[in-house]
Short mmCIF file of C-alpha atoms and ligand atoms in Angstrom, two decimals:
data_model
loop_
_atom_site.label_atom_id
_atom_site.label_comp_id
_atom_site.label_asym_id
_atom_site.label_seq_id
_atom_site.Cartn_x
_atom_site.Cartn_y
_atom_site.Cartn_z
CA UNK O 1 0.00 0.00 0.00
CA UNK O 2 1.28 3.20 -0.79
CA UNK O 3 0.46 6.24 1.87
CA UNK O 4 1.42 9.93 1.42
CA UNK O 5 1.90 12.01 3.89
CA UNK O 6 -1.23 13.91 2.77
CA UNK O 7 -3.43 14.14 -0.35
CA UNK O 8 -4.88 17.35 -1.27
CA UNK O 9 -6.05 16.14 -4.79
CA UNK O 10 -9.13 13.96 -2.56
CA UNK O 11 -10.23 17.06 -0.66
CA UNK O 12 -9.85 18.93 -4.04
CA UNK O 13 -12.72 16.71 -5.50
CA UNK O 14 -15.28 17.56 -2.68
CA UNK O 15 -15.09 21.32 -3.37
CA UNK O 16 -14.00 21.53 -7.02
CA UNK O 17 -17.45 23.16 -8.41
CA UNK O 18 -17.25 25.79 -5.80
CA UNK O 19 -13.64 26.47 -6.20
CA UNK O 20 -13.78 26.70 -9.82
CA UNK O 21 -17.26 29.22 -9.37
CA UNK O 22 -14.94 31.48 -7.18
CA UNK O 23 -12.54 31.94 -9.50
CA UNK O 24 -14.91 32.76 -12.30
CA UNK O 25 -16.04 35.28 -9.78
CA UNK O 26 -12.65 36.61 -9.33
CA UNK O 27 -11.77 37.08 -12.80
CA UNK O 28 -14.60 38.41 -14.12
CA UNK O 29 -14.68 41.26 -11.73
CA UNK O 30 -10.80 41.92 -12.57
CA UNK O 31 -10.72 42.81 -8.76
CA UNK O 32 -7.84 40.67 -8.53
CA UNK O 33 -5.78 43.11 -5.43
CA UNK O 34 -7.31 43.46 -2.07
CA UNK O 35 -10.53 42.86 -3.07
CA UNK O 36 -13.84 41.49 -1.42
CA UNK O 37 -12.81 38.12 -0.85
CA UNK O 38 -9.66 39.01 0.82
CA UNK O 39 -12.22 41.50 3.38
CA UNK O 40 -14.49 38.76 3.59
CA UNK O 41 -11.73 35.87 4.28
CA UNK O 42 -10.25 38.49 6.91
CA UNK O 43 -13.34 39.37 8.72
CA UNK O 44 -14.37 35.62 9.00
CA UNK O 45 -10.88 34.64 10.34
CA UNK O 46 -11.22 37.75 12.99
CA UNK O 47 -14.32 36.57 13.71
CA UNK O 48 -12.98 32.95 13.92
CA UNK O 49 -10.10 33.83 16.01
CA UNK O 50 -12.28 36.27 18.91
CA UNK O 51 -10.06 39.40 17.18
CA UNK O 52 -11.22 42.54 16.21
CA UNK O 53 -8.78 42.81 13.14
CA UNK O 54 -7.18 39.96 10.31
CA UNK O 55 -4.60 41.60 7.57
CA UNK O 56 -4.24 39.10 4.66
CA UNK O 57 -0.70 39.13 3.61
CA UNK O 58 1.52 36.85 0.93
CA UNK O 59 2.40 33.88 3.43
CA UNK O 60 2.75 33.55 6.95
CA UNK O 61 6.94 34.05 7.10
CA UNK O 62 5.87 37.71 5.93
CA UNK O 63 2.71 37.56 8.59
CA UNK O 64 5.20 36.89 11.83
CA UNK O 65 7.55 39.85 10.26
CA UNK O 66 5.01 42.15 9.51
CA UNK O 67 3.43 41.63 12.88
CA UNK O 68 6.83 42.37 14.36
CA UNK O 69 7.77 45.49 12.75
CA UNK O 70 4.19 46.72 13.63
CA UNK O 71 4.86 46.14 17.23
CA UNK O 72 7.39 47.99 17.16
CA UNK O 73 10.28 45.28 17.30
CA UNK O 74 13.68 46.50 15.24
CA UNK O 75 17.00 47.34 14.99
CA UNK O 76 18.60 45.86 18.16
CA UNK O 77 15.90 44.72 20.19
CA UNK O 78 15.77 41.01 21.40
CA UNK O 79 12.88 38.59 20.56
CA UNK O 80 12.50 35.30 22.62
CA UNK O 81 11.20 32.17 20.80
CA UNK O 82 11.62 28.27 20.50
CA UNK O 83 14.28 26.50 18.63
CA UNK O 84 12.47 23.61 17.85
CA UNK O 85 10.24 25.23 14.97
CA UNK O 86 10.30 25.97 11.25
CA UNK O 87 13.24 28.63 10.04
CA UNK O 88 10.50 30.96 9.11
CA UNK O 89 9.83 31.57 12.63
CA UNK O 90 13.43 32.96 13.69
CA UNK O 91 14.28 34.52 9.85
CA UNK O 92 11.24 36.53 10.34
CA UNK O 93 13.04 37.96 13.70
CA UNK O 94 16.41 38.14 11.86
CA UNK O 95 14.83 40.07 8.68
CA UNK O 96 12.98 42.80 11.50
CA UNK O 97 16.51 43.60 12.31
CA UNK O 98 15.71 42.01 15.57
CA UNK O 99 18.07 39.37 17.42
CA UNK O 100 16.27 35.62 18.09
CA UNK O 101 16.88 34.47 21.51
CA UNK O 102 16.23 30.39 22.16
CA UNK O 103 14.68 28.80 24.94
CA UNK O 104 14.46 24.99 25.72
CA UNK O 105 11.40 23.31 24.88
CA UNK O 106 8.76 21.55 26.85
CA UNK O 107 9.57 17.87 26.36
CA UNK O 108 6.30 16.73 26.87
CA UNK O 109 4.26 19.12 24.31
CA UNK O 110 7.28 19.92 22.40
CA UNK O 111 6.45 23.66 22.45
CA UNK O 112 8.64 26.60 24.29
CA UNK O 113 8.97 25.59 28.20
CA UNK O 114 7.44 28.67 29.84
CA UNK O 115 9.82 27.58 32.86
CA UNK O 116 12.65 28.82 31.04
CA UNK O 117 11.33 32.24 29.86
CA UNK O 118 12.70 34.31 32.10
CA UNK O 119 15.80 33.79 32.24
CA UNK O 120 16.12 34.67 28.71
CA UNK O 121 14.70 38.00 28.96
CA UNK O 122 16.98 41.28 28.96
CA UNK O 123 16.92 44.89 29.03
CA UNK O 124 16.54 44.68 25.04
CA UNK O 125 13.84 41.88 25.12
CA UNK O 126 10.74 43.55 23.27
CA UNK O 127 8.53 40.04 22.37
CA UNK O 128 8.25 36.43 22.68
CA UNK O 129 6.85 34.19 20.00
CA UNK O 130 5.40 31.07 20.99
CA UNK O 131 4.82 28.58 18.39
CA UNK O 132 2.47 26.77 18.69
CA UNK O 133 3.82 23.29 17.10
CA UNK O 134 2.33 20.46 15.31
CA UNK O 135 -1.16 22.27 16.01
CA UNK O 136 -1.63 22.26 19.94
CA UNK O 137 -1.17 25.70 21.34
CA UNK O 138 1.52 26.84 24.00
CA UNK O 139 1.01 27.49 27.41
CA UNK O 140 -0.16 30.80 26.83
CA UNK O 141 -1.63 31.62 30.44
CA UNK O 142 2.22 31.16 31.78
CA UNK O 143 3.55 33.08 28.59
CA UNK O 144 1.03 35.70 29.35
CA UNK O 145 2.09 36.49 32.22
CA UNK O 146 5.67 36.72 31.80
CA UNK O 147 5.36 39.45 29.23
CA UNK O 148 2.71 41.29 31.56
CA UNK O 149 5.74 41.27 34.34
CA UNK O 150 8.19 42.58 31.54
CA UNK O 151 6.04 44.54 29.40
CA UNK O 152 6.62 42.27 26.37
CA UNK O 153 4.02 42.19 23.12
CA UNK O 154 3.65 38.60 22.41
CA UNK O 155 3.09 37.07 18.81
CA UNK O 156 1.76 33.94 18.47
CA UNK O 157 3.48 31.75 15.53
CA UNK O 158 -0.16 30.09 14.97
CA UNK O 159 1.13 28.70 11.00
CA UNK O 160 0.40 25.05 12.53
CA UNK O 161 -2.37 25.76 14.63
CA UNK O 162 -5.33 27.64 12.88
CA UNK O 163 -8.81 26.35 15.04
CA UNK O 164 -7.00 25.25 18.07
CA UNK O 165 -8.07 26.39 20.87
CA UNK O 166 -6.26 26.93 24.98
CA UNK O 167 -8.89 26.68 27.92
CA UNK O 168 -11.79 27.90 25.74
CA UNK O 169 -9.75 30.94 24.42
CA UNK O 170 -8.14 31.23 20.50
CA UNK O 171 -5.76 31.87 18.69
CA UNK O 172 -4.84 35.21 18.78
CA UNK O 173 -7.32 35.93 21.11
CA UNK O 174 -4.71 36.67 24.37
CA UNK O 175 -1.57 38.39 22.86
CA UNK O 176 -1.09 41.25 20.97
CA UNK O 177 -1.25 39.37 17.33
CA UNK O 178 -1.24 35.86 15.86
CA UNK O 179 -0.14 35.05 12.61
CA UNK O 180 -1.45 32.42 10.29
CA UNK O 181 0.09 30.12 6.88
CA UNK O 182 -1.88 29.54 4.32
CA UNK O 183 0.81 27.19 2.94
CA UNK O 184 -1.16 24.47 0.99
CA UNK O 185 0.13 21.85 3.15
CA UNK O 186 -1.31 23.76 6.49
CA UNK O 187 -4.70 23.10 7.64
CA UNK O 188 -6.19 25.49 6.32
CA UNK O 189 -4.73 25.38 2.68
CA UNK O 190 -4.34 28.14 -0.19
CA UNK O 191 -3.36 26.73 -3.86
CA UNK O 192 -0.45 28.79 -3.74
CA UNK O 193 1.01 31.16 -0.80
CA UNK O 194 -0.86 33.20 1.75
CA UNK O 195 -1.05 34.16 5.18
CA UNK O 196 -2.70 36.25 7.64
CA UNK O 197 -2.22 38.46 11.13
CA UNK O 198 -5.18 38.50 13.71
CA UNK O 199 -5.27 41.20 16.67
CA UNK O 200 -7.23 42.94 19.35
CA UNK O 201 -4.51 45.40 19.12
CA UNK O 202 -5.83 48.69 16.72
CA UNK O 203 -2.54 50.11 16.44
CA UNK O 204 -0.88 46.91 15.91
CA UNK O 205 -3.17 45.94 13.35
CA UNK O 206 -3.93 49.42 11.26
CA UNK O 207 0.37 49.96 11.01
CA UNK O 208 0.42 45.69 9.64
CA UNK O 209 -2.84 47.23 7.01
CA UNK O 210 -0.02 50.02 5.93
CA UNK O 211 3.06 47.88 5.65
CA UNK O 212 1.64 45.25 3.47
CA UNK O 213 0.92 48.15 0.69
CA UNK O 214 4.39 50.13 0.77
CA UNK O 215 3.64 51.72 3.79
CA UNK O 216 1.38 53.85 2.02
CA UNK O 217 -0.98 56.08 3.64
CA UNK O 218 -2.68 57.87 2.34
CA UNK O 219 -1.36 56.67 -1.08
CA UNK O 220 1.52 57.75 -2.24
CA UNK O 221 2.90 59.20 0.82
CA UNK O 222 5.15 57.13 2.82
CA UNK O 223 5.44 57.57 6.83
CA UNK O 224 6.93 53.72 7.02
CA UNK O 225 9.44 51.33 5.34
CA UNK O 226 6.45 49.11 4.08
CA UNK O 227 6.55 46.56 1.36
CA UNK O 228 4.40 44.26 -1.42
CA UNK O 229 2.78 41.63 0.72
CA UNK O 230 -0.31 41.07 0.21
CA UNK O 231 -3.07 37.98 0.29
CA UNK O 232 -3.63 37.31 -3.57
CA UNK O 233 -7.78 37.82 -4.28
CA UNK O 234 -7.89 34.47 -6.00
CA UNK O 235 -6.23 32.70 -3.03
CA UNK O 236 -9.17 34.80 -0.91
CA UNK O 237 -11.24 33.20 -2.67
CA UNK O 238 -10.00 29.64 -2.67
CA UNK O 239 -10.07 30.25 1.23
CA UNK O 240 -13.30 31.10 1.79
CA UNK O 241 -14.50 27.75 0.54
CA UNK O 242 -12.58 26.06 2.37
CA UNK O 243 -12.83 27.83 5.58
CA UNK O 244 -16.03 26.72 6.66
CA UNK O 245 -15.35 22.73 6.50
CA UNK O 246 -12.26 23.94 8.68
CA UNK O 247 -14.16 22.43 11.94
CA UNK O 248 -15.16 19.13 10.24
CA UNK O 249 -11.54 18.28 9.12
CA UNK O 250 -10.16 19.41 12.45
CA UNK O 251 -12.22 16.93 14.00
CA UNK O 252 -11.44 14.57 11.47
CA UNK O 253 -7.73 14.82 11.81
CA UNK O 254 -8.59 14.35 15.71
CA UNK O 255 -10.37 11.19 15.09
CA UNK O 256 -7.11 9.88 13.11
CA UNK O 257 -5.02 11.16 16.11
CA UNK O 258 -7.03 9.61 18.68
CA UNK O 259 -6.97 6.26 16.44
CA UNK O 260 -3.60 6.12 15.78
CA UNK O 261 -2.42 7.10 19.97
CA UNK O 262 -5.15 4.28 21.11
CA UNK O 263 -3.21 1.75 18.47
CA UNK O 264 0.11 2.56 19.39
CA UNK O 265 -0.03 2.83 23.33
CA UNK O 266 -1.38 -0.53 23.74
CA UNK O 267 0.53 -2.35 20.84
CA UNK O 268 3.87 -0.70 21.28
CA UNK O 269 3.73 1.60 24.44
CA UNK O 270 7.22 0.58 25.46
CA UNK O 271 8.66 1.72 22.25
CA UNK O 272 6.67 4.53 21.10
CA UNK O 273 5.72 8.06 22.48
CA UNK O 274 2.03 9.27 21.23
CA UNK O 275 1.70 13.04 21.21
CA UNK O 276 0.27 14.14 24.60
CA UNK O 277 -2.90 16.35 24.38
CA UNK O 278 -2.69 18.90 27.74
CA UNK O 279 -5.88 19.25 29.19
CA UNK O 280 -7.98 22.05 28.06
CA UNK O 281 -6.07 22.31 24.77
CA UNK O 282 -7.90 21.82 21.45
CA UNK O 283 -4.94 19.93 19.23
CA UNK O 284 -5.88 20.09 15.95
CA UNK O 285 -3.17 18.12 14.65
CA UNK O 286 -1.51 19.71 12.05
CA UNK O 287 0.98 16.88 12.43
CA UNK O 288 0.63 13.60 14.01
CA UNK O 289 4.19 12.93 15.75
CA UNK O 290 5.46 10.30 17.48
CA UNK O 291 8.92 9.85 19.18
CA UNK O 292 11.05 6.71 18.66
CA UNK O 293 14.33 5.52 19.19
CA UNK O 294 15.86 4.34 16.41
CA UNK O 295 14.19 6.95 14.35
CA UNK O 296 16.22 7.08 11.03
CA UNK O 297 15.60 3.46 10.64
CA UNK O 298 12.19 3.32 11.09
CA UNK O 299 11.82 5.89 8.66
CA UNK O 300 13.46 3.92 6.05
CA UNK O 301 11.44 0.83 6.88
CA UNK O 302 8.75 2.34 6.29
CA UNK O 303 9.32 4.37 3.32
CA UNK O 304 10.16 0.86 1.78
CA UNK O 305 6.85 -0.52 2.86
CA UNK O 306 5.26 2.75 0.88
CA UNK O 307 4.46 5.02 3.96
CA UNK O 308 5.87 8.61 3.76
CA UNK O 309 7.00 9.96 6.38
CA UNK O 310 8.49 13.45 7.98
CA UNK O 311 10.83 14.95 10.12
CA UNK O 312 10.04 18.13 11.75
CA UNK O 313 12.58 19.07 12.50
CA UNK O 314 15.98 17.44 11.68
CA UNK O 315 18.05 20.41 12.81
CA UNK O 316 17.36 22.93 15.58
CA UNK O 317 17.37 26.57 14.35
CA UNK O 318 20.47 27.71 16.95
CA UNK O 319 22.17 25.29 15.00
CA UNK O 320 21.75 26.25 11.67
CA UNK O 321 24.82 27.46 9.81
CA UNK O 322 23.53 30.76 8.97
CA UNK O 323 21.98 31.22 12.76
CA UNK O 324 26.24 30.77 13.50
CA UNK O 325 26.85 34.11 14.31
CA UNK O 326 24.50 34.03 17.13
CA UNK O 327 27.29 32.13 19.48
CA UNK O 328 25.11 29.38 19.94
CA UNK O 329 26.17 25.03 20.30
CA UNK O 330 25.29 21.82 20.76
CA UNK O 331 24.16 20.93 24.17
CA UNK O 332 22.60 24.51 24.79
CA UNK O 333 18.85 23.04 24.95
CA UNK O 334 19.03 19.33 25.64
CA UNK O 335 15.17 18.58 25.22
CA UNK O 336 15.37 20.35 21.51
CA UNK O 337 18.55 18.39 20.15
CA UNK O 338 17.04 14.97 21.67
CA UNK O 339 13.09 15.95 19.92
CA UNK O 340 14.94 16.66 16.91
CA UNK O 341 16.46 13.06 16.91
CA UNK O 342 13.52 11.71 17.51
CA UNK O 343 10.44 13.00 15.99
CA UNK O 344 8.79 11.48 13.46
CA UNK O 345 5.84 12.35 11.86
CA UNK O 346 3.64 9.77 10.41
CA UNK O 347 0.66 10.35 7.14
CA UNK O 348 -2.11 12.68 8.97
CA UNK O 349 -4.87 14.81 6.31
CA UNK O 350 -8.43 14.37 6.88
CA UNK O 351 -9.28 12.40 4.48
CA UNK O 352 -6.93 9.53 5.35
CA UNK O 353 -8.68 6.08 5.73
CA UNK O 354 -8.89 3.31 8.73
CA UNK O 355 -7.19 1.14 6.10
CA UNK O 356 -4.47 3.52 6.00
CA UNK O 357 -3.65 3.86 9.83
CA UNK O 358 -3.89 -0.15 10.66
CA UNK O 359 -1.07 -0.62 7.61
CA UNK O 360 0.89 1.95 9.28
CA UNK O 361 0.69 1.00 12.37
CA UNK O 362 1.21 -3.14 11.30
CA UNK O 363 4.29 -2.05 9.55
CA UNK O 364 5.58 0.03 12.90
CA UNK O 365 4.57 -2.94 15.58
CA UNK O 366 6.65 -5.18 12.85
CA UNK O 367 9.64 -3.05 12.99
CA UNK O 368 9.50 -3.16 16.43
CA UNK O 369 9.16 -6.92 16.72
CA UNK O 370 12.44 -7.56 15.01
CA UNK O 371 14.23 -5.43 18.06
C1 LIG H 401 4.66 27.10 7.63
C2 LIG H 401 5.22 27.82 8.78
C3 LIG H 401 5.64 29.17 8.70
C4 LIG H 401 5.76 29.92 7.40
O1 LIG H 401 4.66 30.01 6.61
P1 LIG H 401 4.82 30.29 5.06
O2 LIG H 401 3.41 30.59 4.65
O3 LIG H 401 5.35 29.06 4.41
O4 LIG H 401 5.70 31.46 4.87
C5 LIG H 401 6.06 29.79 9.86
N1 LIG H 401 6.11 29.14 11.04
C6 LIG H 401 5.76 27.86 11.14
C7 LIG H 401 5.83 27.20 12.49
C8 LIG H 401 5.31 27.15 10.03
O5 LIG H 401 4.97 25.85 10.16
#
């Protein structure tokens, strides 16, 4: 049996005649900049997230830089986040002219250990960006209050985690922004790039509206060093079919989770670790990962068995080559290096089949068996 990590083509199928309508839509008004669907997409994301404001921009590296910059982060100050993420998360720090600062992770959620916060923070710390990884939000009520105590904005890195939810509260909903990917892979999927910043914050959120265009306002007259990012109409349009079966393949992808966790504990509890869902957290699964020993081989079995598998990620970012400069090295957060050597992420979409998830996990008690 051959399994993919995901298949966007199936869920294609299911909207195709609505998709396709859209786009007629979009072309034959020629709005194709900042248009209606992009207010429309925005104001049901807001709405969605319990913000006031959403600003549709090209992709969500440009949303956690944008949202930056209209905090007020730059030249010099410091900006505390986790290593154990995507590289969009600290180049978006890096390209604000700000300096990332690491802390440890949590090795039970695998998101930034809240424990280890403070330590981090200096006379020149200005934010903190949680991520909140593989679709189950940070411990935002601890994060929250740290940057109360130091006067720090805090901007959530939600690219994994759109419709998750902390204690009843969203996404955005607690800090001063959150930013969103759009990434066709992500949950919520464009057919091409886009992203998105939600905030209660007005002045956050009217200087992000001014940056995306240039820093224009009012046209042609330039108080800020703005730029061209902005969400493309057609992929507004795209999104706003696809938005509202957001809840259905959350729960979905929840359903696999819980499948696949009930599977492994009892089959192979010794060997494998099932992602732990915190209580009061909404996981919405973005990724389904597991850690093993004997990681790199299990891959391999498995990819000759057909099953495609990931690793996010293979390399923390403080030790990325071009991160070098920073003066960071191995053995500077323990519970990151040891995560990255043993995550694995196994096939997760919503649209993936029991069929599926017994051959997967067969083929993972079997490789196990042999040990
Ligand atoms: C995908 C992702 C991003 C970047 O989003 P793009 O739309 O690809 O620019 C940022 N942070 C995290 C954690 C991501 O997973």
């Amino acid at each position: 049996m051959i399994i993919p990590m995901l298949d966007l083509s199936e869920q294609y199928e299911t909207i195709k005649e609505e998709i396709l309508s859209k786009l007629d839509q979009v072309m034959s008004s020629s709005q194709f900049i900042l248009g209606s669907h992009v207010k429309q997409v925005e104001n049901d994301i807001a709405e969605m997230s319990k913000t006031k404001h959403g600003i549709g921009v090209a992709n969500g590296s440009d949303a956690i830089h944008i949202a930056l910059q209209a905090a007020g982060v730059g030249s010099g100050d410091e900006v505390i986040t986790t290593s154990f993420t995507f590289f969009a998360t600290a180049g978006a720090i890096v390209r604000a002219n700000a300096v990332p600062v690491f802390v440890d992770i949590d090795p039970i959620t695998y998101n930034i250990d809240p424990s280890k916060i403070e330590a981090a923070i200096t006379n020149k710390t200005k934010a903190i960006i949680p991520v909140h990884l593989y679709g189950q939000m940070a411990d935002m009520d601890l994060i929250m209050n740290i940057a109360e105590k130091y006067n720090l904005h805090v901007i959530e890195d939600a690219a994994q985690a759109i419709g998750s939810s902390y204690k009843g509260k969203q996404v955005g909903e607690m800090s001063s922004a959150a930013t969103y990917s759009f990434f066709p892979t992500k949950n919520l999927g464009a057919y091409g790039d886009g992203g998105m910043i939600v905030s209660n914050n007005d002045g956050i959120a009217e200087l992000a509206r001014v940056i995306r265009v240039h820093g224009s306002k009012p046209k042609y007259h330039h108080h800020v060093l703005g730029y061209n990012s902005r969400l493309d109409e057609m992929q507004a349009a795209i999104l706003s079919v696809k938005l509202p079966h957001l809840p259905a393949w959350g729960e979905n992808r929840r359903k696999h989770a819980a499948y696949y966790s009930d599977k492994l504990n009892s089959k192979l509890g010794k060997y494998v670790v099932v992602p732990f869902e915190v209580d009061g957290n909404y996981h919405v699964y973005h990724q389904y990962t597991i850690r093993v020993k004997n990681r790199d081989e299990l891959q391999v079995f498995l990819k000759d068995q057909g099953i495609a598998t990931m690793i996010y990620y293979p390399i923390p970012l403080h030790l990325q080559p071009v991160f070098k400069e920073l003066g960071y090295q191995t053995g500077d957060f323990p519970e990151t290096e040891r995560m990255a050597k043993e995550a694995l992420s196994l096939p997760m979409f919503p649209e993936l089949k029991k069929e599926q998830q017994d051959y997967v996990i067969q083929k993972i008690v079997e490789f196990y068996s042999s040990k």
